[in-house]
Short mmCIF file of C-alpha atoms in Angstrom, two decimals:
data_model
loop_
_atom_site.label_atom_id
_atom_site.label_comp_id
_atom_site.label_asym_id
_atom_site.label_seq_id
_atom_site.Cartn_x
_atom_site.Cartn_y
_atom_site.Cartn_z
CA MET A 376 -0.09 -0.10 -0.14
CA LEU A 377 1.21 3.58 -1.05
CA PRO A 378 2.08 6.12 1.70
CA TRP A 379 -0.48 8.49 0.58
CA LYS A 380 -3.29 5.88 0.94
CA ASN A 381 -2.40 5.38 4.65
CA LEU A 382 -2.40 9.10 4.91
CA PHE A 383 -6.12 8.98 3.68
CA GLY A 384 -6.77 5.82 5.77
CA MET A 385 -5.57 7.75 8.90
CA TYR A 386 -7.54 11.19 8.41
CA GLY A 387 -10.11 10.15 6.09
CA ARG A 388 -10.87 12.55 2.85
CA GLY A 389 -13.01 14.65 4.51
CA HIS A 390 -10.55 15.88 7.42
CA PHE A 391 -7.79 16.32 4.61
CA CYS A 392 -9.90 18.77 2.50
CA ASN A 393 -10.83 20.82 5.45
CA LYS A 394 -7.38 21.12 6.59
CA LEU A 395 -6.31 22.32 3.24
CA LYS A 396 -8.87 24.94 3.00
CA ARG A 397 -7.89 26.17 6.58
CA SER A 398 -4.43 26.32 5.28
CA ILE A 399 -5.35 28.43 2.06
CA LEU A 400 -7.38 30.85 4.07
CA LEU A 401 -4.15 31.41 6.46
CA LEU A 402 -1.77 32.02 3.81
CA PHE A 403 -4.25 34.51 2.17
CA LEU A 404 -4.87 36.49 5.56
CA LEU A 405 -1.02 36.55 6.27
CA GLY A 406 -0.49 38.19 2.62
CA MET A 407 -3.26 40.93 3.07
CA PHE A 408 -2.03 41.47 6.90
CA PRO A 409 0.67 44.34 6.06
CA TYR A 410 -1.81 46.42 4.32
CA ALA A 411 -4.35 45.58 6.80
CA TRP A 412 -1.99 46.33 9.52
CA GLY A 413 -1.17 49.63 7.94
CA GLN A 414 -4.79 50.66 7.84
CA GLN A 415 -5.33 49.85 11.39
CA THR A 416 -2.34 51.31 12.88
CA ASN A 417 -3.45 55.14 13.70
CA VAL A 418 -1.61 58.30 14.66
CA SER A 419 -2.33 61.70 15.87
CA LEU A 420 -0.29 64.62 14.69
CA ASN A 421 -0.50 68.11 14.59
CA LEU A 422 2.48 69.67 12.68
CA ARG A 423 2.70 73.02 10.71
CA ASN A 424 5.02 74.05 8.02
CA VAL A 425 7.53 71.24 8.49
CA PRO A 426 9.48 69.12 5.85
CA ILE A 427 8.25 65.75 4.73
CA LYS A 428 11.10 64.07 6.66
CA SER A 429 10.20 65.46 10.10
CA VAL A 430 6.49 64.29 9.47
CA LEU A 431 8.10 60.72 8.68
CA SER A 432 10.24 60.95 11.80
CA GLN A 433 6.86 61.60 13.88
CA ILE A 434 5.26 58.62 12.44
CA GLU A 435 8.59 56.34 13.20
CA LYS A 436 8.29 57.62 16.63
CA SER A 437 4.40 56.78 17.11
CA THR A 438 4.53 53.37 15.33
CA ASN A 439 6.57 50.51 14.61
CA TYR A 440 7.20 51.94 10.95
CA TYR A 441 10.72 52.17 9.95
CA VAL A 442 11.22 54.31 6.82
CA PHE A 443 13.83 53.49 4.19
CA PHE A 444 14.92 55.73 1.34
CA TYR A 445 16.09 53.84 -1.59
CA THR A 446 17.02 56.62 -3.92
CA ASP A 447 19.28 59.61 -3.49
CA ASN A 448 16.83 61.75 -5.44
CA LEU A 449 14.30 61.66 -2.99
CA ASN A 450 15.83 64.56 -0.78
CA SER A 451 14.41 67.47 -2.81
CA GLU A 452 10.66 65.84 -2.75
CA LEU A 453 11.21 65.32 1.11
CA SER A 454 12.37 68.68 1.76
CA LYS A 455 8.91 70.18 0.91
CA ARG A 456 7.01 71.68 3.62
CA VAL A 457 3.29 70.45 4.53
CA ASN A 458 1.08 70.78 7.26
CA VAL A 459 -0.42 67.79 9.17
CA THR A 460 -3.06 68.12 11.40
CA VAL A 461 -4.69 64.30 12.27
CA ASN A 462 -6.57 62.43 15.16
CA ASN A 463 -6.18 59.10 15.35
CA THR A 464 -6.08 58.33 11.63
CA PRO A 465 -4.83 55.42 9.71
CA VAL A 466 -0.90 55.91 8.72
CA VAL A 467 -1.94 55.09 5.18
CA THR A 468 -4.11 58.02 5.06
CA VAL A 469 -1.52 60.17 6.22
CA LEU A 470 1.23 58.86 3.71
CA ASN A 471 -1.36 59.55 0.92
CA GLN A 472 -2.15 62.95 2.43
CA ILE A 473 1.63 64.30 2.59
CA PHE A 474 2.92 62.47 -0.71
CA SER A 475 -0.21 63.94 -2.56
CA THR A 476 1.66 67.02 -3.96
CA THR A 477 5.06 65.07 -4.38
CA ASN A 478 6.30 62.48 -6.91
CA ILE A 479 6.82 59.90 -4.14
CA SER A 480 5.27 56.65 -3.85
CA TYR A 481 5.42 54.07 -1.11
CA GLU A 482 5.20 50.39 -0.69
CA ILE A 483 4.70 48.99 2.89
CA LYS A 484 6.65 45.42 3.19
CA ASN A 485 7.19 42.93 6.04
CA LYS A 486 4.55 44.99 7.97
CA ARG A 487 7.54 47.54 9.34
CA GLN A 488 9.01 48.73 6.25
CA VAL A 489 7.77 51.63 4.03
CA SER A 490 10.01 51.98 0.65
CA LEU A 491 9.61 55.12 -0.71
CA PHE A 492 10.47 55.83 -4.45
CA LEU A 493 9.95 58.30 -7.25
CA VAL A 494 7.29 57.99 -10.04
CA GLU A 495 6.42 60.49 -12.62
CA LYS A 496 2.89 61.80 -12.16
CA SER A 497 0.66 62.78 -15.22
CA SER A 498 0.85 66.70 -15.48
CA PRO A 499 -2.01 68.55 -17.70
CA LYS A 500 0.36 68.93 -20.51
CA SER A 501 0.86 65.23 -20.43
CA LYS A 502 -2.81 64.68 -20.77
CA ALA A 503 -3.16 67.15 -23.35
CA GLN A 504 -0.35 65.15 -25.16
CA ALA A 505 -2.36 62.13 -24.26
CA VAL A 506 -5.47 63.59 -26.09
CA LYS A 507 -3.50 64.69 -28.76
CA SER A 508 -2.07 61.22 -29.49
CA ASN A 509 -5.39 60.02 -30.62
CA LYS A 510 -4.73 60.01 -34.30
CA ILE A 511 -7.14 59.80 -37.27
CA GLN A 512 -6.59 58.33 -40.97
CA ILE A 513 -6.82 60.96 -43.73
CA THR A 514 -6.67 60.67 -47.26
CA GLY A 515 -6.38 63.32 -49.97
CA THR A 516 -5.12 64.52 -53.30
CA VAL A 517 -2.75 67.38 -54.37
CA PHE A 518 -3.50 68.96 -57.96
CA ASP A 519 -2.67 71.78 -60.01
CA ALA A 520 -4.95 74.52 -61.57
CA ASN A 521 -5.40 72.53 -64.46
CA ASN A 522 -6.60 69.62 -62.46
CA GLU A 523 -3.40 67.66 -63.17
CA PRO A 524 -2.00 65.50 -60.38
CA LEU A 525 1.44 66.68 -59.07
CA ILE A 526 3.39 63.39 -58.53
CA GLY A 527 5.76 63.52 -55.77
CA ALA A 528 4.30 66.71 -53.98
CA SER A 529 4.87 67.02 -50.25
CA VAL A 530 2.22 67.06 -47.62
CA ARG A 531 3.60 67.23 -43.77
CA VAL A 532 2.42 67.84 -40.49
CA LEU A 533 3.59 71.26 -39.71
CA GLY A 534 6.11 71.36 -36.81
CA THR A 535 6.86 67.77 -36.88
CA THR A 536 8.76 65.36 -39.02
CA ILE A 537 5.38 63.37 -40.33
CA GLY A 538 4.55 63.67 -43.58
CA SER A 539 3.88 61.91 -46.89
CA MET A 540 4.43 62.14 -50.99
CA ALA A 541 1.72 62.36 -53.59
CA ASP A 542 1.44 59.14 -55.76
CA ILE A 543 1.15 59.06 -59.65
CA ASN A 544 -2.50 59.90 -59.14
CA GLY A 545 -1.65 62.91 -56.83
CA ALA A 546 -3.07 60.90 -53.65
CA PHE A 547 -1.65 60.71 -50.32
CA LYS A 548 -2.50 59.02 -46.92
CA LEU A 549 -1.47 60.39 -43.23
CA GLU A 550 -2.06 59.75 -39.54
CA VAL A 551 -2.72 63.02 -37.77
CA SER A 552 -4.34 64.33 -34.90
CA PRO A 553 -7.34 66.75 -34.87
CA GLY A 554 -5.80 70.46 -34.58
CA ASP A 555 -2.64 69.62 -36.95
CA VAL A 556 -1.67 72.04 -39.60
CA LEU A 557 -1.16 70.29 -43.35
CA GLU A 558 0.97 71.82 -45.61
CA ALA A 559 1.05 70.83 -49.13
CA SER A 560 4.20 71.93 -51.36
CA TYR A 561 5.53 71.64 -54.73
CA ILE A 562 8.57 72.96 -56.57
CA GLY A 563 7.19 75.81 -58.67
CA TYR A 564 4.02 76.10 -56.95
CA ASN A 565 3.07 78.17 -53.92
CA PRO A 566 2.37 76.03 -50.55
CA GLN A 567 -1.07 75.51 -49.32
CA GLN A 568 -2.13 75.06 -45.62
CA VAL A 569 -5.07 73.92 -43.88
CA LYS A 570 -5.94 72.78 -40.43
CA VAL A 571 -7.27 69.27 -39.29
CA GLY A 572 -10.79 69.16 -37.87
CA SER A 573 -13.61 66.46 -38.16
CA GLN A 574 -12.91 65.82 -41.81
CA THR A 575 -10.70 63.08 -43.10
CA ARG A 576 -10.31 64.01 -46.88
CA PHE A 577 -8.37 66.83 -48.19
CA GLN A 578 -7.99 68.12 -51.64
CA PHE A 579 -5.08 70.54 -52.41
CA VAL A 580 -4.98 72.61 -55.46
CA LEU A 581 -1.77 74.37 -55.79
CA GLU A 582 -1.12 77.70 -57.74
CA GLU A 583 1.89 77.95 -59.98
CA VAL A 584 4.62 80.68 -59.11
CA ALA A 585 6.84 82.72 -61.15
CA ASN A 586 10.42 82.04 -60.20
CA THR A 587 13.91 82.07 -61.84
CA LEU A 588 13.47 78.65 -63.53
CA ASP A 589 10.81 80.14 -65.66
CA ASP A 590 13.03 82.91 -67.08
CA ILE A 591 13.66 83.00 -70.94
CA VAL A 592 17.33 82.59 -72.34
CA VAL A 593 17.74 83.34 -75.80
CA VAL A 594 19.96 80.47 -77.14
CA GLY A 595 21.18 80.73 -80.85
CA TYR A 596 18.11 81.46 -83.16
CA SER A 597 15.64 80.19 -80.54
CA SER A 598 14.73 80.75 -76.74
CA GLN A 599 14.74 78.05 -73.96
CA LYS A 600 13.78 77.91 -70.46
CA LYS A 601 16.76 78.49 -67.87
CA GLU A 602 15.93 75.36 -66.56
CA THR A 603 16.65 73.46 -69.75
CA VAL A 604 19.67 75.14 -70.62
CA THR A 605 22.86 72.93 -70.32
CA GLY A 606 25.58 75.20 -72.21
CA SER A 607 27.38 77.79 -70.40
CA ILE A 608 25.41 81.05 -70.92
CA SER A 609 25.05 84.09 -68.29
CA MET A 610 22.45 86.71 -68.73
CA VAL A 611 21.53 90.26 -67.66
CA THR A 612 18.49 92.27 -67.92
CA THR A 613 17.75 96.03 -68.29
CA LYS A 614 17.76 96.43 -64.58
CA ASP A 615 21.25 95.32 -64.06
CA LEU A 616 22.38 97.63 -67.08
CA LEU A 617 20.82 100.61 -65.76
CA GLN A 618 22.34 100.19 -62.00
CA SER A 619 25.21 102.50 -62.83
CA PRO A 620 25.40 105.48 -65.03
CA GLN A 621 27.82 103.95 -67.99
CA ALA A 622 27.92 105.79 -70.91
CA ASN A 623 27.38 102.47 -73.19
CA ILE A 624 26.36 98.90 -72.69
CA SER A 625 30.18 97.52 -72.84
CA ASN A 626 31.30 99.66 -70.00
CA ALA A 627 28.11 98.47 -68.23
CA LEU A 628 28.82 94.98 -68.49
CA GLY A 629 32.40 95.18 -66.76
CA GLY A 630 32.23 92.94 -63.66
CA ARG A 631 28.80 91.91 -63.85
CA ILE A 632 29.22 88.62 -65.92
CA PRO A 633 31.68 85.95 -65.17
CA GLY A 634 33.99 84.81 -67.86
CA LEU A 635 33.77 88.40 -69.42
CA LEU A 636 36.76 90.28 -69.65
CA SER A 637 36.12 94.27 -70.06
CA VAL A 638 39.19 96.54 -70.94
CA GLN A 639 38.52 100.17 -71.27
CA ARG A 640 41.40 101.68 -72.90
CA SER A 641 40.51 105.33 -73.22
CA GLY A 642 38.32 108.17 -71.52
CA GLU A 643 37.80 110.02 -74.43
CA PRO A 644 34.01 111.25 -74.97
CA GLY A 645 32.60 108.82 -77.45
CA GLN A 646 35.72 106.46 -77.34
CA ASP A 647 35.56 105.35 -74.04
CA MET A 648 34.08 101.87 -75.13
CA SER A 649 35.75 98.76 -73.25
CA THR A 650 37.07 95.95 -75.50
CA LEU A 651 35.37 92.75 -74.60
CA ARG A 652 36.81 89.14 -74.53
CA ILE A 653 34.78 86.13 -73.56
CA ARG A 654 36.97 83.58 -71.62
CA GLY A 655 40.09 85.19 -73.09
CA VAL A 656 41.42 85.01 -76.87
CA GLY A 657 39.91 82.35 -78.96
CA THR A 658 41.44 83.49 -82.26
CA PHE A 659 44.93 84.14 -83.00
CA ALA A 660 44.37 86.79 -85.64
CA SER A 661 46.54 89.75 -86.90
CA ASP A 662 43.78 92.57 -86.03
CA ALA A 663 42.13 93.09 -82.78
CA GLU A 664 38.91 93.16 -84.43
CA SER A 665 38.97 89.66 -85.31
CA GLN A 666 39.12 88.70 -81.66
CA ASN A 667 35.73 90.41 -80.79
CA PRO A 668 32.77 88.19 -80.01
CA LEU A 669 30.02 87.66 -82.30
CA ILE A 670 27.01 90.41 -81.65
CA MET A 671 23.58 89.54 -82.72
CA VAL A 672 20.81 92.16 -82.12
CA ASP A 673 17.41 90.40 -82.42
CA GLY A 674 18.80 88.10 -84.73
CA ILE A 675 20.83 90.60 -86.97
CA GLU A 676 24.70 90.66 -86.83
CA VAL A 677 25.90 94.30 -85.86
CA ASN A 678 29.46 95.68 -85.15
CA ASN A 679 29.06 97.67 -82.14
CA LEU A 680 26.73 97.20 -79.37
CA ASN A 681 27.34 100.66 -77.97
CA ASP A 682 24.88 102.37 -80.10
CA ILE A 683 22.13 100.64 -78.26
CA ASP A 684 20.30 102.68 -75.60
CA PRO A 685 20.51 100.27 -72.58
CA ASN A 686 16.93 101.40 -71.74
CA GLU A 687 15.83 99.46 -74.77
CA VAL A 688 17.37 96.08 -74.28
CA GLU A 689 14.85 93.68 -72.56
CA SER A 690 17.80 90.96 -72.12
CA LEU A 691 21.41 90.16 -72.89
CA SER A 692 22.88 86.72 -73.13
CA ILE A 693 26.28 85.75 -73.46
CA LEU A 694 27.04 82.24 -74.91
CA LYS A 695 30.49 81.18 -73.82
CA ASP A 696 31.45 77.46 -74.38
CA ALA A 697 31.24 75.21 -77.83
CA SER A 698 27.79 73.54 -76.86
CA ALA A 699 26.25 77.05 -76.86
CA THR A 700 27.76 78.61 -79.68
CA ALA A 701 27.64 75.45 -81.98
CA VAL A 702 24.88 77.07 -84.10
CA TYR A 703 27.16 79.91 -85.15
CA GLY A 704 29.93 77.78 -86.35
CA VAL A 705 33.30 79.60 -86.76
CA ARG A 706 31.79 82.55 -86.21
CA GLY A 707 31.15 82.04 -82.71
CA ALA A 708 34.45 80.94 -81.95
CA ASN A 709 35.20 84.02 -79.78
CA GLY A 710 31.86 83.84 -78.01
CA VAL A 711 28.34 85.32 -79.02
CA ILE A 712 26.71 88.29 -77.49
CA LEU A 713 22.80 88.20 -78.14
CA ILE A 714 21.00 90.96 -77.62
CA THR A 715 17.10 91.08 -77.19
CA THR A 716 15.45 94.64 -77.48
CA LYS A 717 12.19 95.53 -75.83
CA ARG A 718 8.55 94.97 -77.60
CA GLY A 719 5.26 96.06 -77.24
CA GLU A 720 2.92 94.11 -74.89
CA LEU A 721 -1.21 93.80 -75.06
CA GLY A 722 -2.70 96.15 -73.11
CA LYS A 723 -3.05 100.04 -72.17
CA PRO A 724 -0.13 102.38 -73.17
CA LYS A 725 2.64 102.33 -70.49
CA ILE A 726 4.69 105.52 -70.32
CA SER A 727 8.16 105.53 -68.89
CA PHE A 728 10.60 108.36 -68.34
CA SER A 729 13.83 108.19 -66.48
CA THR A 730 16.89 110.44 -66.50
CA ASN A 731 20.35 110.49 -64.50
CA VAL A 732 23.26 112.83 -64.20
CA ALA A 733 26.75 111.74 -63.36
CA ILE A 734 29.79 113.92 -62.68
CA THR A 735 33.22 112.73 -63.95
CA ASN A 736 36.78 113.79 -62.68
CA PHE A 737 40.54 112.99 -62.53
CA PRO A 738 40.79 111.17 -59.05
CA PHE A 739 44.69 111.35 -59.00
CA LEU A 740 46.68 113.95 -60.89
CA PRO A 741 50.48 114.39 -60.12
CA GLU A 742 51.46 117.64 -58.30
CA PRO A 743 53.85 119.45 -60.84
CA MET A 744 56.59 121.51 -60.28
CA ASN A 745 56.40 125.24 -60.93
CA SER A 746 59.25 126.70 -63.41
CA TYR A 747 61.67 127.92 -60.57
CA GLU A 748 61.64 124.19 -58.93
CA TYR A 749 62.17 122.65 -62.36
CA ALA A 750 65.06 124.98 -63.32
CA ARG A 751 66.97 124.35 -60.04
CA ALA A 752 66.21 120.58 -60.25
CA TYR A 753 67.46 120.10 -64.03
CA ASN A 754 70.77 122.14 -63.13
CA GLU A 755 71.27 119.79 -60.14
CA ALA A 756 70.70 116.89 -62.00
CA GLN A 757 73.45 117.68 -64.41
CA ALA A 758 75.65 118.67 -61.72
CA TYR A 759 75.37 115.21 -60.40
CA ASP A 760 76.18 113.76 -64.08
CA TYR A 761 79.71 115.65 -63.98
CA TYR A 762 81.28 112.61 -62.47
CA SER A 763 80.45 110.46 -65.69
CA GLN A 764 80.79 113.04 -68.17
CA LEU A 765 83.69 114.95 -66.35
CA SER A 766 81.92 118.31 -67.48
CA TYR A 767 79.20 120.52 -66.03
CA ILE A 768 77.59 123.28 -68.11
CA PRO A 769 74.26 124.43 -66.46
CA ARG A 770 71.22 124.68 -68.84
CA TYR A 771 69.61 127.66 -66.80
CA SER A 772 71.59 130.61 -65.75
CA GLU A 773 71.20 131.96 -62.32
CA GLU A 774 69.55 135.28 -63.79
CA ALA A 775 67.18 132.92 -65.56
CA ILE A 776 66.18 131.05 -62.39
CA GLU A 777 65.48 134.08 -60.35
CA ALA A 778 63.37 135.33 -63.23
CA TYR A 779 61.46 132.36 -63.01
CA ARG A 780 61.08 132.55 -59.25
CA THR A 781 60.04 136.38 -59.02
CA GLY A 782 57.88 135.97 -62.56
CA SER A 783 59.38 139.48 -63.38
CA ASP A 784 59.40 138.51 -67.07
CA PRO A 785 56.19 136.13 -68.04
CA LEU A 786 56.68 136.36 -71.75
CA PHE A 787 60.45 134.95 -71.89
CA TYR A 788 60.28 132.90 -68.39
CA PRO A 789 56.91 131.90 -68.01
CA ASP A 790 55.43 129.69 -65.14
CA ILE A 791 52.26 128.19 -66.26
CA ASN A 792 50.46 125.00 -64.52
CA TRP A 793 49.24 123.20 -67.54
CA TYR A 794 46.99 120.89 -65.67
CA ASP A 795 45.02 123.66 -64.31
CA TYR A 796 44.93 125.76 -67.63
CA MET A 797 44.09 122.86 -70.02
CA LEU A 798 41.68 120.55 -67.58
CA LYS A 799 38.48 121.35 -65.90
CA ASP A 800 37.91 120.21 -62.33
CA PHE A 801 34.70 117.88 -63.46
CA SER A 802 32.45 117.59 -66.16
CA THR A 803 28.82 116.13 -66.27
CA GLN A 804 27.21 113.40 -68.14
CA THR A 805 23.28 112.86 -68.51
CA GLN A 806 21.12 110.18 -69.99
CA THR A 807 17.62 110.77 -70.50
CA ASN A 808 15.00 108.19 -72.08
CA PHE A 809 11.40 108.32 -72.49
CA ASN A 810 9.42 105.38 -74.39
CA VAL A 811 5.73 104.39 -74.66
CA SER A 812 4.73 100.73 -75.16
CA GLY A 813 1.38 98.72 -75.62
CA GLY A 814 -0.86 97.06 -78.30
CA THR A 815 -4.10 95.39 -79.19
CA GLU A 816 -4.37 91.95 -80.58
CA ARG A 817 -3.20 93.36 -84.17
CA VAL A 818 -0.60 95.67 -83.35
CA LYS A 819 1.94 96.05 -80.83
CA TYR A 820 4.19 99.07 -80.26
CA PHE A 821 7.42 100.00 -78.35
CA VAL A 822 8.65 103.78 -79.29
CA SER A 823 11.87 104.73 -77.44
CA LEU A 824 13.57 108.46 -77.46
CA GLY A 825 16.85 108.80 -75.97
CA VAL A 826 19.45 111.60 -75.34
CA PHE A 827 23.05 111.28 -74.19
CA THR A 828 25.36 113.98 -73.59
CA GLN A 829 28.95 113.42 -72.52
CA ASN A 830 31.32 116.51 -71.51
CA GLY A 831 34.88 115.97 -71.77
CA MET A 832 37.63 117.05 -69.23
CA LEU A 833 39.68 119.50 -71.67
CA VAL A 834 38.83 122.93 -71.49
CA THR A 835 37.96 123.81 -75.17
CA GLY A 836 36.80 127.55 -74.78
#
């Protein structure tokens, strides 16, 4: 017979089951006893504006509790001051009261131990974030003004990294929260924003915006958008040419275009144009004229671009490399300058008037000697040459030098400052333009009248 059978035979099955039930009940009561003990242990305190540490010390003295601090960063929380006025109140109620305004929680162990630890309590801000985390699924489309889908358009939530891209049909899908702001954007289009409410489907219609990618660049005998140009081409407009009051276009181009060399060899009015070279010299010819770039005005070759009023220029393009000048063959070996003049536009007449005045002068002029100083210096120079020539014959006598000094005989011994006599202190330059443009569906017109005057620095009268 097995041992357990003897056991049942000795006590009987009913007696064994009653014993087992009583044992389970005893274990359950022992497990609940610490909490029940804490609920039943009461304290009476009357403390005003004291740290929480002091309250815990009073509880230790009044009861059999032992408070243990398991973390070093509890000191700031335990230093907070509280008011406690209780009379025969359970310790658990007191602990809940003093810890209600702190980030401290506790656990009762083994009837005599209270373990304290830090916890992160939820704040109103975190609650708001929790509410905001209730995301909803939204869908939508992104189209342009012509009802064409904008493939690859960006749709994002402002202030976050949440976003999506429109597919081949212009559709997108996102998870957002109510109150978020959606922004749809695409290169070359104005972005559009909308706030998320209760709706779950959005439709964005973006409007195209004019930018530098849509600038028209003249290339050879045609024109292209700037974004499609692959050759080395630089372009300036009327605004760039009129920024400084230059006498001609070649001087206005100096320093404004990369790869364009500009050299002004004279300041004579009417002859002060600059010599232009595109990326240096491309033709080793005997004469300088053969090294000039090809100049085309509205598709017609001209020899001199300085005869054109800058106010009449719509755009000026410079073709610099072989791919850009290939259409001109060998004539474009030195580069090509393409000028497009202004034309009338459909609409009411537009009247424009502009004028500018410039003052020119010599910034640096050497200060010359007078006649007396020159005569003495010349004789001294001859005296120093005596050591090499072994002879000294002064050119100016002492009587002549004295006459230069005193000015007693201005006819035979003059003393004239030719800079002051022949040159002006300054001269003026004026440029005035008056133009009218407009047109109808049949006729478009642009009429321009320009007057340019440039005075020299020489005294002529």
